[in-house]
Coordinates of C-alpha atoms and ligand atoms in Angstrom, one line a residue:
X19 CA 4.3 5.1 -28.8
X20 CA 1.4 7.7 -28.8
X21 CA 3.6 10.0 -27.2
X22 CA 5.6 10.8 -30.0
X23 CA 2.4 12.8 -31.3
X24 CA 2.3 14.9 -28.2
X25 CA 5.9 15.1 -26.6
X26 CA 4.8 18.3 -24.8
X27 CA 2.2 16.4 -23.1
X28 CA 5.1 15.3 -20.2
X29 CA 5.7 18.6 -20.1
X30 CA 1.8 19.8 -19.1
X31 CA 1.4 16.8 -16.5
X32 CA 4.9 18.3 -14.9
X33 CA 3.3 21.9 -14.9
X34 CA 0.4 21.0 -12.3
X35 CA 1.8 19.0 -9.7
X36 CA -1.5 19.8 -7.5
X37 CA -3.4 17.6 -9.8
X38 CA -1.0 15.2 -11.4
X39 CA 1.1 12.9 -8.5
X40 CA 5.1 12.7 -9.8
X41 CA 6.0 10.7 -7.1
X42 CA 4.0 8.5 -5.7
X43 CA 5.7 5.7 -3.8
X44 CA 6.6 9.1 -1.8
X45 CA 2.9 8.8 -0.6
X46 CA 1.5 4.8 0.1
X47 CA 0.8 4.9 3.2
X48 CA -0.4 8.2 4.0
X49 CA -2.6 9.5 1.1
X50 CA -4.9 11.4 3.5
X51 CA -2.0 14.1 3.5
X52 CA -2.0 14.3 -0.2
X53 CA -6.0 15.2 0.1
X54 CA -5.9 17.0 4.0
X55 CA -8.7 14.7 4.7
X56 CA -9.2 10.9 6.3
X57 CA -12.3 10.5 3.4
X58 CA -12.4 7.4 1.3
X59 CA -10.4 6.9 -1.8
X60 CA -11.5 5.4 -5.1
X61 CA -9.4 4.9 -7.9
X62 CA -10.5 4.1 -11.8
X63 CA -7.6 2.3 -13.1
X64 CA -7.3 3.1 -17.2
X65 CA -9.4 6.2 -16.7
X66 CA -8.4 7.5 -20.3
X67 CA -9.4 10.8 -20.7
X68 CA -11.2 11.2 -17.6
X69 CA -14.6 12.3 -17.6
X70 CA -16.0 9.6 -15.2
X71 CA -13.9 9.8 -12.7
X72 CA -13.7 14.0 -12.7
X73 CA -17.5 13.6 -12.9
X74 CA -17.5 11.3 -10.0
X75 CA -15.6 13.4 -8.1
X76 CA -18.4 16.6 -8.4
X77 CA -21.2 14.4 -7.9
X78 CA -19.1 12.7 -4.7
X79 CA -17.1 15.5 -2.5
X80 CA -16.9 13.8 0.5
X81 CA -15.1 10.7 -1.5
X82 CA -11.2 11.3 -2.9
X83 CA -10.3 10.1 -6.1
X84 CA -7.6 9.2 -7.8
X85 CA -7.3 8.5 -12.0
X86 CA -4.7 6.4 -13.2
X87 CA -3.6 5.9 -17.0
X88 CA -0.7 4.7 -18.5
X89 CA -0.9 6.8 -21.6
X90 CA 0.4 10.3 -21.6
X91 CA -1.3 11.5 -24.6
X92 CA -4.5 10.4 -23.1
X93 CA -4.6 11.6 -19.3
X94 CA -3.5 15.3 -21.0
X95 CA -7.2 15.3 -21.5
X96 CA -8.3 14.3 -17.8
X97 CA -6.0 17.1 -17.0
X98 CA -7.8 19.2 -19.4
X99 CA -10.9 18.5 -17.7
X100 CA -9.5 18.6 -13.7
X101 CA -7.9 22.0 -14.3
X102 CA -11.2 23.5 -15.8
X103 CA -13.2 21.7 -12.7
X104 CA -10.6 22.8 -10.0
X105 CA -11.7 19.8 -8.1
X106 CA -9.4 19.5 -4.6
X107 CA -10.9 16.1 -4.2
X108 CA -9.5 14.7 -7.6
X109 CA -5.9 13.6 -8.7
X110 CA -4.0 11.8 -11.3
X111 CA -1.7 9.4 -11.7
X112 CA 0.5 8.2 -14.7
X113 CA 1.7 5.1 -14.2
X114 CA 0.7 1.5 -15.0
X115 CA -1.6 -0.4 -13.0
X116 CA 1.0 -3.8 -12.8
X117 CA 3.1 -1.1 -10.2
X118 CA -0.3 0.2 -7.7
X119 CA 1.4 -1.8 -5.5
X120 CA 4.5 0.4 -4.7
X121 CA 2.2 2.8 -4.5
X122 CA -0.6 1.8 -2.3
X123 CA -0.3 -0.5 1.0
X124 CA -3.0 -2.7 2.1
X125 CA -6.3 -0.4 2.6
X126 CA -5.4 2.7 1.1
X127 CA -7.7 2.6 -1.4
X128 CA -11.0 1.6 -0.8
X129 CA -12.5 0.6 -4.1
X130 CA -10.6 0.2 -7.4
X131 CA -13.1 1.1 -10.7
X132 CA -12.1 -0.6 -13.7
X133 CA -14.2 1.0 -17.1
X134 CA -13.4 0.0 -20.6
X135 CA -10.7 -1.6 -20.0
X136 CA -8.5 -2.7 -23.1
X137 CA -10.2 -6.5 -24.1
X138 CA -7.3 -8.3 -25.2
X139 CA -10.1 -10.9 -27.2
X140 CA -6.4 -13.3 -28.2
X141 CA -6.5 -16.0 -25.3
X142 CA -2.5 -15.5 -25.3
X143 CA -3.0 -12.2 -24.3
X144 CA -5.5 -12.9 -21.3
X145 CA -2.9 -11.8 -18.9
X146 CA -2.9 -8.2 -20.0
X147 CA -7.0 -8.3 -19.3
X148 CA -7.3 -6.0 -15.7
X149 CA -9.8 -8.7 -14.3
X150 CA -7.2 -11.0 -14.9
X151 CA -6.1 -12.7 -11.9
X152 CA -2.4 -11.1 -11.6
X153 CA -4.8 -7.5 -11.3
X154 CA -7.1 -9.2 -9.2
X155 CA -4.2 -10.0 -6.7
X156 CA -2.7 -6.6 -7.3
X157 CA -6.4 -4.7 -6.3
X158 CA -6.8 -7.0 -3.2
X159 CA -3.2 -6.1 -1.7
X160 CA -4.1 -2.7 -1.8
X161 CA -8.0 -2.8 -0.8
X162 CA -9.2 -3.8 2.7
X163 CA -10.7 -6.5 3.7
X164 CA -13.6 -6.7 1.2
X165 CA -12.9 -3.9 -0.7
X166 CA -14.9 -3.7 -3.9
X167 CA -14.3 -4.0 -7.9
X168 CA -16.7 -2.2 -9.7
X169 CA -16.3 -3.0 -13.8
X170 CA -18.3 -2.1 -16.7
X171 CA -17.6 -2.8 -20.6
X172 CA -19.5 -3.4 -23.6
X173 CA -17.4 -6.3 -24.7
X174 CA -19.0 -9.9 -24.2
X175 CA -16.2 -11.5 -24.1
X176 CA -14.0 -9.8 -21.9
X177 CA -17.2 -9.6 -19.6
X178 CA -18.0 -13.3 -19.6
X179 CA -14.0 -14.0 -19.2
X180 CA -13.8 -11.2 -16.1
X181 CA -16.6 -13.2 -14.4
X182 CA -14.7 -16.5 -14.6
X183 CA -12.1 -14.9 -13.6
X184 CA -13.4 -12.9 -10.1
X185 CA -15.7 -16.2 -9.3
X186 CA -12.6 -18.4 -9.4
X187 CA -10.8 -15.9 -7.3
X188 CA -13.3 -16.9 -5.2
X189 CA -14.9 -13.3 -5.1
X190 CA -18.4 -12.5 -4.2
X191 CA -20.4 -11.1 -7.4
X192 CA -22.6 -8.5 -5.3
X193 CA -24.0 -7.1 -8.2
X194 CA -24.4 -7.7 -12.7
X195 CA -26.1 -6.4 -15.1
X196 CA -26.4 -7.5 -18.4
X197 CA -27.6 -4.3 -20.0
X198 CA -26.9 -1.5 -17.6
X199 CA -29.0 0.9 -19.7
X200 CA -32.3 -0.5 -19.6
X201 CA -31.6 -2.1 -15.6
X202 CA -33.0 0.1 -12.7
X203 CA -29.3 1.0 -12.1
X204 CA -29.3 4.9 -10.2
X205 CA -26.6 7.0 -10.7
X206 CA -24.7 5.7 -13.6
X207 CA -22.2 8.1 -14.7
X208 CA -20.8 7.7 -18.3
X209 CA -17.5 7.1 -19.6
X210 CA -16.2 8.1 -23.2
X211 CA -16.6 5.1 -24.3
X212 CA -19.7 4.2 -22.7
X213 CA -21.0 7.3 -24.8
X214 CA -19.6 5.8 -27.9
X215 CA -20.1 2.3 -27.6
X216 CA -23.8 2.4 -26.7
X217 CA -24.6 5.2 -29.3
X218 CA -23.5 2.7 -31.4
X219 CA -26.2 0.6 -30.1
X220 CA -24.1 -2.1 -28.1
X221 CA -25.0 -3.3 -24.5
X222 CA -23.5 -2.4 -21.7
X223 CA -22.5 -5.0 -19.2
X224 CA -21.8 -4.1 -15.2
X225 CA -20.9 -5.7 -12.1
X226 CA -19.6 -5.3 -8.4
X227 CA -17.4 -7.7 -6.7
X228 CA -16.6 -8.0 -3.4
X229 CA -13.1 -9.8 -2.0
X230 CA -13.7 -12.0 1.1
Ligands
LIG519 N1 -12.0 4.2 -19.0 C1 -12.0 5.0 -20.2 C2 -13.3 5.0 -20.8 O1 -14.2 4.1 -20.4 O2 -13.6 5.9 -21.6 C3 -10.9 4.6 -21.1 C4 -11.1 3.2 -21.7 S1 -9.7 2.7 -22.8 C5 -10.3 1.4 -23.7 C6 -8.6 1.9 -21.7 C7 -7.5 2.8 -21.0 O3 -6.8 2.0 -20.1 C8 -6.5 3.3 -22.1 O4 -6.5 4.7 -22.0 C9 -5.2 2.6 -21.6 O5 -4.1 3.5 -21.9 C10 -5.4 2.4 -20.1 N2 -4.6 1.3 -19.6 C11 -4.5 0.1 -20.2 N3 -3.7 -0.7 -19.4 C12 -3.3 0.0 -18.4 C13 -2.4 -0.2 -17.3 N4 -1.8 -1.4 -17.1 N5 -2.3 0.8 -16.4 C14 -2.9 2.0 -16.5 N6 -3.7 2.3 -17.6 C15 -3.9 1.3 -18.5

């Protein structure tokens, strides 16, 4: 358990309870009192350490966001970053993304960012993929009526197996790219491991879909 390398870190997320959200089945519903506003809310589920969604939130302040990741030792560092920003429009969560449900009711979020997310290459482990259609299910229960996916990776693999996966959900792709670097894409904002991943010279895959 990475914890165990940072057991203050549960600690630190307790300390800020203006960024980080302890409770938040107290909230689905009515998340526009957690922000003070009736703006749009996006969440990046698996935002790791946070600089897309904290950069998303300066370049975007009429949108609220929300960051969720499972790993302690990892959203320390979104925290890091949120608490240097001061950002009133930004929050955290840390929790797992199979529970968004007691969380969220239907339309409280209004598009659901998935970056990175963990491949899971073994086919027994498809399930754990977050285009996998379980997720898929869980995003649409909590987005309206054709509330948006937007996911980007540098894996092949889990790409090619999240596109199966949305078209047989019967999702409408609004938007791929198979090298979102070198496409005419504006506003691209990068994630760690975009940075990483494409210094490294891999490609970086993108799409949009759209629930009907
Ligand atoms: N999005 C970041 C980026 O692009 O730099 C991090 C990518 S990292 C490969 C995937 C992150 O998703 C990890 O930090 C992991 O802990 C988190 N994660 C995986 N499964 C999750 C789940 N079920 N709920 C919440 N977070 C999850």
């Amino acid at each position: 358990m990475r914890l165990r390398n940072k057991p203050w870190a549960e600690d630190k997320l307790a300390q800020y309870p203006q960024y980080v959200v302890a409770q938040p089945e107290l909230h689905k519903g009515k998340w526009h009192e957690v922000f003070g506003n009736n703006n749009p809310l996006y969440i990046e589920v698996g935002t790791g350490k946070g600089r897309f969604i904290t950069e998303m939130a300066k370049a975007h302040p009429d949108i609220n966001f929300i960051g969720i990741e499972l790993a302690k030792s990892v959203i320390i560092s979104a925290l890091d970053l949120l608490i240097e920003a001061e950002l009133p429009n930004l929050k955290l969560m840390n929790v797992n993304a199979n529970d968004l449900r007691d969380y969220f009711g239907k339309g409280d979020v209004n598009r659901v960012y998935l970056n990175f997310s963990d491949p899971w290459p073994k086919t027994r482990h498809a399930k754990r993929r977050l285009t996998y259609e379980t997720f898929l299910r869980v995003y649409e229960d909590i987005l309206p009526e054709k509330g948006e996916i937007h996911f980007k990776t540098d894996n092949q693999g889990l790409f090619e197996s999240s596109l199966m996966s949305i078209s047989r959900y019967g999702m409408l792709l609004t938007y791929v790219s198979l090298d979102l670097h070198n496409s005419d894409f504006q506003g691209n904002i990068m994630t760690e491991y975009e940075e990483k991943f494409s210094q490294k010279g891999n490609r970086i895959y993108r799409l949009e879909a759209q629930y009907r």
